[in-house]
PDB file of C-alpha atoms in Angstrom:
ATOM      1  CA  MET W  15      72.163 -98.890  95.647  1.00 67.00           C
ATOM      2  CA  LYS W  16      71.978 -98.306  91.861  1.00 79.00           C
ATOM      3  CA  TYR W  17      73.858 -99.410  88.888  1.00 82.00           C
ATOM      4  CA  SER W  18      76.192 -96.786  87.354  1.00 85.00           C
ATOM      5  CA  LYS W  19      74.776 -94.462  84.785  1.00 89.00           C
ATOM      6  CA  THR W  20      76.997 -96.231  82.167  1.00 90.00           C
ATOM      7  CA  GLN W  21      75.564 -99.620  83.016  1.00 90.00           C
ATOM      8  CA  ILE W  22      72.014 -98.184  82.926  1.00 91.00           C
ATOM      9  CA  THR W  23      72.780 -96.582  79.509  1.00 93.00           C
ATOM     10  CA  TYR W  24      74.104 -99.974  78.185  1.00 94.00           C
ATOM     11  CA  HIS W  25      70.918-101.724  79.510  1.00 93.00           C
ATOM     12  CA  TRP W  26      68.560 -99.361  77.789  1.00 94.00           C
ATOM     13  CA  LEU W  27      70.594 -99.244  74.514  1.00 96.00           C
ATOM     14  CA  THR W  28      70.413-103.113  74.533  1.00 96.00           C
ATOM     15  CA  VAL W  29      66.574-102.850  74.881  1.00 95.00           C
ATOM     16  CA  ALA W  30      66.316-100.332  72.132  1.00 96.00           C
ATOM     17  CA  LEU W  31      68.485-102.277  69.764  1.00 97.00           C
ATOM     18  CA  LEU W  32      66.614-105.512  70.485  1.00 95.00           C
ATOM     19  CA  VAL W  33      63.358-103.729  69.676  1.00 95.00           C
ATOM     20  CA  ILE W  34      64.802-102.391  66.392  1.00 94.00           C
ATOM     21  CA  MET W  35      66.134-105.769  65.570  1.00 92.00           C
ATOM     22  CA  ALA W  36      62.945-107.565  66.367  1.00 91.00           C
ATOM     23  CA  LEU W  37      60.852-105.207  64.328  1.00 91.00           C
ATOM     24  CA  SER W  38      63.260-105.193  61.395  1.00 91.00           C
ATOM     25  CA  GLY W  39      63.743-108.940  61.498  1.00 87.00           C
ATOM     26  CA  PHE W  40      59.904-109.344  61.650  1.00 84.00           C
ATOM     27  CA  ALA W  41      59.354-106.919  58.773  1.00 87.00           C
ATOM     28  CA  TYR W  42      62.078-108.659  56.679  1.00 82.00           C
ATOM     29  CA  SER W  43      60.594-112.132  57.292  1.00 77.00           C
ATOM     30  CA  TYR W  44      57.214-111.137  56.121  1.00 74.00           C
ATOM     31  CA  ASP W  45      58.558-108.843  53.411  1.00 72.00           C
ATOM     32  CA  TRP W  46      56.542-105.860  54.677  1.00 72.00           C
ATOM     33  CA  ILE W  47      58.966-103.157  53.726  1.00 71.00           C
ATOM     34  CA  GLY W  48      61.204-104.829  51.189  1.00 68.00           C
ATOM     35  CA  ASN W  49      64.773-106.116  51.315  1.00 68.00           C
ATOM     36  CA  GLY W  50      66.241-102.766  52.434  1.00 79.00           C
ATOM     37  CA  ILE W  51      65.016-103.399  56.042  1.00 88.00           C
ATOM     38  CA  ILE W  52      67.714-106.122  56.369  1.00 86.00           C
ATOM     39  CA  ARG W  53      70.372-103.357  56.294  1.00 88.00           C
ATOM     40  CA  LEU W  54      68.794-101.738  59.313  1.00 91.00           C
ATOM     41  CA  HIS W  55      68.793-105.207  61.015  1.00 91.00           C
ATOM     42  CA  GLN W  56      72.488-105.632  60.204  1.00 92.00           C
ATOM     43  CA  VAL W  57      73.488-102.238  61.486  1.00 93.00           C
ATOM     44  CA  ALA W  58      71.520-102.634  64.707  1.00 94.00           C
ATOM     45  CA  GLY W  59      73.042-106.147  65.097  1.00 94.00           C
ATOM     46  CA  GLN W  60      76.536-104.684  64.834  1.00 95.00           C
ATOM     47  CA  LEU W  61      75.752-101.873  67.251  1.00 96.00           C
ATOM     48  CA  LEU W  62      74.396-104.576  69.583  1.00 96.00           C
ATOM     49  CA  ILE W  63      77.675-106.355  69.420  1.00 96.00           C
ATOM     50  CA  LEU W  64      79.586-103.239  70.487  1.00 96.00           C
ATOM     51  CA  VAL W  65      77.132-102.439  73.214  1.00 96.00           C
ATOM     52  CA  LEU W  66      77.292-106.021  74.522  1.00 96.00           C
ATOM     53  CA  CYS W  67      81.065-105.926  74.583  1.00 95.00           C
ATOM     54  CA  ALA W  68      81.057-102.692  76.490  1.00 95.00           C
ATOM     55  CA  ARG W  69      78.285-103.963  78.752  1.00 92.00           C
ATOM     56  CA  LEU W  70      80.182-107.193  79.561  1.00 92.00           C
ATOM     57  CA  ALA W  71      83.276-105.217  80.335  1.00 92.00           C
ATOM     58  CA  SER W  72      81.440-102.823  82.518  1.00 89.00           C
ATOM     59  CA  ARG W  73      79.745-105.773  84.238  1.00 84.00           C
ATOM     60  CA  LEU W  74      83.037-107.609  84.806  1.00 86.00           C
ATOM     61  CA  PHE W  75      85.169-104.618  85.848  1.00 86.00           C
ATOM     62  CA  GLY W  76      82.590-102.105  87.125  1.00 80.00           C
ATOM     63  CA  HIS W  77      80.666-102.044  90.441  1.00 76.00           C
ATOM     64  CA  ARG W  78      77.563-103.877  91.054  1.00 74.00           C
ATOM     65  CA  PRO W  79      75.025-102.613  93.525  1.00 69.00           C
ATOM     66  CA  VAL W  80      74.600-104.429  96.714  1.00 66.00           C
ATOM     67  CA  ASP W  81      71.124-105.816  96.876  1.00 65.00           C
ATOM     68  CA  ASP W  82      69.867-104.553 100.291  1.00 59.00           C
ATOM     69  CA  ILE W  83      66.428-106.018  99.664  1.00 66.00           C
ATOM     70  CA  ALA W  84      65.745-109.260 101.557  1.00 71.00           C
ATOM     71  CA  ARG W  85      64.863-111.870  99.033  1.00 76.00           C
ATOM     72  CA  ALA W  86      64.166-115.576  99.130  1.00 81.00           C
ATOM     73  CA  PHE W  87      66.987-117.941  98.142  1.00 86.00           C
ATOM     74  CA  TRP W  88      64.990-119.218  95.060  1.00 87.00           C
ATOM     75  CA  GLU W  89      64.476-115.608  93.939  1.00 86.00           C
ATOM     76  CA  ARG W  90      68.135-114.666  94.082  1.00 84.00           C
ATOM     77  CA  GLN W  91      69.019-117.903  92.234  1.00 90.00           C
ATOM     78  CA  ALA W  92      66.342-117.460  89.609  1.00 91.00           C
ATOM     79  CA  ALA W  93      67.567-113.886  88.945  1.00 88.00           C
ATOM     80  CA  ARG W  94      71.100-115.168  88.532  1.00 89.00           C
ATOM     81  CA  VAL W  95      70.060-117.838  86.100  1.00 95.00           C
ATOM     82  CA  VAL W  96      67.842-115.503  83.969  1.00 95.00           C
ATOM     83  CA  HIS W  97      70.484-112.801  83.826  1.00 92.00           C
ATOM     84  CA  ALA W  98      73.303-115.275  82.935  1.00 94.00           C
ATOM     85  CA  SER W  99      71.014-116.929  80.397  1.00 97.00           C
ATOM     86  CA  LEU W 100      70.198-113.552  78.822  1.00 96.00           C
ATOM     87  CA  TYR W 101      73.897-112.802  78.379  1.00 94.00           C
ATOM     88  CA  VAL W 102      74.728-116.155  76.974  1.00 96.00           C
ATOM     89  CA  CYS W 103      71.700-116.011  74.634  1.00 97.00           C
ATOM     90  CA  LEU W 104      72.426-112.425  73.506  1.00 96.00           C
ATOM     91  CA  ILE W 105      76.056-113.424  72.630  1.00 96.00           C
ATOM     92  CA  ALA W 106      74.943-116.452  70.725  1.00 97.00           C
ATOM     93  CA  TYR W 107      72.184-114.476  68.974  1.00 95.00           C
ATOM     94  CA  VAL W 108      74.655-111.749  67.668  1.00 95.00           C
ATOM     95  CA  VAL W 109      77.333-114.288  66.692  1.00 94.00           C
ATOM     96  CA  THR W 110      74.824-116.524  64.769  1.00 94.00           C
ATOM     97  CA  GLY W 111      73.336-113.423  63.147  1.00 92.00           C
ATOM     98  CA  TYR W 112      76.745-112.170  62.058  1.00 93.00           C
ATOM     99  CA  VAL W 113      77.564-115.451  60.454  1.00 93.00           C
ATOM    100  CA  ALA W 114      74.189-115.615  58.841  1.00 90.00           C
ATOM    101  CA  ALA W 115      74.418-112.057  57.516  1.00 90.00           C
ATOM    102  CA  SER W 116      77.902-112.747  56.061  1.00 91.00           C
ATOM    103  CA  GLY W 117      76.189-115.082  53.618  1.00 88.00           C
ATOM    104  CA  LEU W 118      73.988-112.407  52.070  1.00 84.00           C
ATOM    105  CA  ARG W 119      74.797-111.235  48.491  1.00 82.00           C
ATOM    106  CA  ASP W 120      75.718-107.697  49.713  1.00 83.00           C
ATOM    107  CA  PRO W 121      76.073-107.587  53.431  1.00 84.00           C
ATOM    108  CA  LEU W 122      76.303-104.393  55.233  1.00 82.00           C
ATOM    109  CA  LEU W 123      78.890-105.657  57.766  1.00 88.00           C
ATOM    110  CA  ILE W 124      82.062-104.068  58.826  1.00 88.00           C
ATOM    111  CA  ALA W 125      84.083-107.224  58.373  1.00 88.00           C
ATOM    112  CA  PRO W 126      81.893-110.004  56.845  1.00 89.00           C
ATOM    113  CA  LEU W 127      83.130-113.554  57.126  1.00 86.00           C
ATOM    114  CA  ASN W 128      83.965-115.622  54.064  1.00 85.00           C
ATOM    115  CA  GLN W 129      80.845-115.927  52.053  1.00 86.00           C
ATOM    116  CA  ALA W 130      81.606-119.582  51.108  1.00 86.00           C
ATOM    117  CA  LEU W 131      81.669-120.492  54.754  1.00 84.00           C
ATOM    118  CA  ALA W 132      78.609-118.495  55.636  1.00 86.00           C
ATOM    119  CA  ARG W 133      76.681-120.172  52.777  1.00 87.00           C
ATOM    120  CA  SER W 134      77.934-123.650  53.597  1.00 90.00           C
ATOM    121  CA  ASP W 135      75.918-126.232  55.580  1.00 90.00           C
ATOM    122  CA  GLY W 136      77.694-124.844  58.727  1.00 86.00           C
ATOM    123  CA  GLY W 137      76.520-121.371  57.888  1.00 85.00           C
ATOM    124  CA  GLU W 138      72.913-122.667  57.403  1.00 90.00           C
ATOM    125  CA  LEU W 139      73.214-124.126  60.864  1.00 94.00           C
ATOM    126  CA  PHE W 140      74.071-120.671  62.203  1.00 93.00           C
ATOM    127  CA  LEU W 141      71.088-119.210  60.438  1.00 91.00           C
ATOM    128  CA  GLU W 142      68.730-121.829  61.876  1.00 94.00           C
ATOM    129  CA  ALA W 143      70.289-121.316  65.289  1.00 95.00           C
ATOM    130  CA  HIS W 144      69.713-117.514  64.965  1.00 94.00           C
ATOM    131  CA  PHE W 145      66.088-118.191  64.084  1.00 92.00           C
ATOM    132  CA  ALA W 146      65.673-120.521  66.999  1.00 95.00           C
ATOM    133  CA  LEU W 147      67.518-118.236  69.439  1.00 95.00           C
ATOM    134  CA  LYS W 148      65.076-115.453  68.856  1.00 93.00           C
ATOM    135  CA  TRP W 149      62.359-117.642  70.580  1.00 95.00           C
ATOM    136  CA  VAL W 150      64.650-118.408  73.453  1.00 96.00           C
ATOM    137  CA  LEU W 151      65.533-114.714  73.809  1.00 96.00           C
ATOM    138  CA  LEU W 152      61.839-113.766  73.696  1.00 95.00           C
ATOM    139  CA  VAL W 153      61.064-116.197  76.516  1.00 96.00           C
ATOM    140  CA  LEU W 154      63.977-114.923  78.627  1.00 97.00           C
ATOM    141  CA  VAL W 155      63.097-111.252  78.033  1.00 96.00           C
ATOM    142  CA  SER W 156      59.503-111.964  78.876  1.00 96.00           C
ATOM    143  CA  VAL W 157      60.559-113.643  82.189  1.00 96.00           C
ATOM    144  CA  HIS W 158      62.803-110.714  82.910  1.00 95.00           C
ATOM    145  CA  ILE W 159      59.940-108.246  82.274  1.00 94.00           C
ATOM    146  CA  ALA W 160      57.614-110.302  84.321  1.00 94.00           C
ATOM    147  CA  ALA W 161      59.971-110.294  87.253  1.00 92.00           C
ATOM    148  CA  THR W 162      60.428-106.531  86.863  1.00 90.00           C
ATOM    149  CA  LEU W 163      56.656-106.038  86.965  1.00 91.00           C
ATOM    150  CA  LYS W 164      56.408-108.396  90.035  1.00 90.00           C
ATOM    151  CA  HIS W 165      58.975-106.219  91.845  1.00 85.00           C
ATOM    152  CA  ARG W 166      57.376-102.962  90.792  1.00 85.00           C
ATOM    153  CA  PHE W 167      53.620-103.796  91.422  1.00 89.00           C
ATOM    154  CA  TRP W 168      53.552-106.842  93.756  1.00 89.00           C
ATOM    155  CA  ASP W 169      56.599-106.464  95.975  1.00 82.00           C
ATOM    156  CA  LYS W 170      56.651-102.685  95.626  1.00 83.00           C
ATOM    157  CA  ASP W 171      60.384-102.621  96.239  1.00 82.00           C
ATOM    158  CA  ASP W 172      63.193-100.519  94.730  1.00 76.00           C
ATOM    159  CA  THR W 173      64.433-103.124  92.282  1.00 76.00           C
ATOM    160  CA  PHE W 174      63.150-101.438  89.166  1.00 77.00           C
ATOM    161  CA  SER W 175      64.673 -98.081  90.287  1.00 78.00           C
ATOM    162  CA  GLN W 176      68.213 -99.633  90.226  1.00 79.00           C
ATOM    163  CA  MET W 177      68.175 -99.719  86.394  1.00 83.00           C
ATOM    164  CA  THR W 178      66.583 -96.185  85.889  1.00 82.00           C
ATOM    165  CA  PHE W 179      68.205 -92.738  85.819  1.00 84.00           C
ATOM    166  CA  THR W 180      65.817 -91.366  88.318  1.00 80.00           C
ATOM    167  CA  SER W 181      66.257 -91.816  92.056  1.00 65.00           C
ATOM    168  CA  LYS W 182      62.628 -92.308  92.790  1.00 54.00           C
ATOM    169  CA  LYS W 183      60.844 -95.635  93.206  1.00 49.00           C
ATOM    170  CA  GLY W 184      59.422 -97.104  89.961  1.00 42.00           C
TER     171      GLY W 184
END
């Protein structure tokens, strides 16, 4: 059984926004394109907040496909831990990023937080957490992708097709 088209769309929108944010954040950190790139990063981050909210609502109130593939206990538990960790990390990532962006001179945010708060020691802590969380997120996404590749090429099961728009394997 597959996820709904809505859930699949949210998944791939999350992927696309994370790629945009990674590239724009990297370009900003190394000043490759100039300070204007941070605006793209902020817009993508706010879109990610909206997609995550919709995705969480869909996950909580929508259907979840029954996993009809026999899996080892450790594999089911590892999948649960990685998915839950991805959700927690993504939420923490966008919250810390929003607080940090609120401290910019001219943030491109819908409702920036108080700049004094964002520039305080607490705000600096959020910025440092945002920078640290990118590495945690990178590890979690890498584990997720590695597991996907394992299912696709090693196990040769239908796991990957549950999160695609096609009905074929892989």
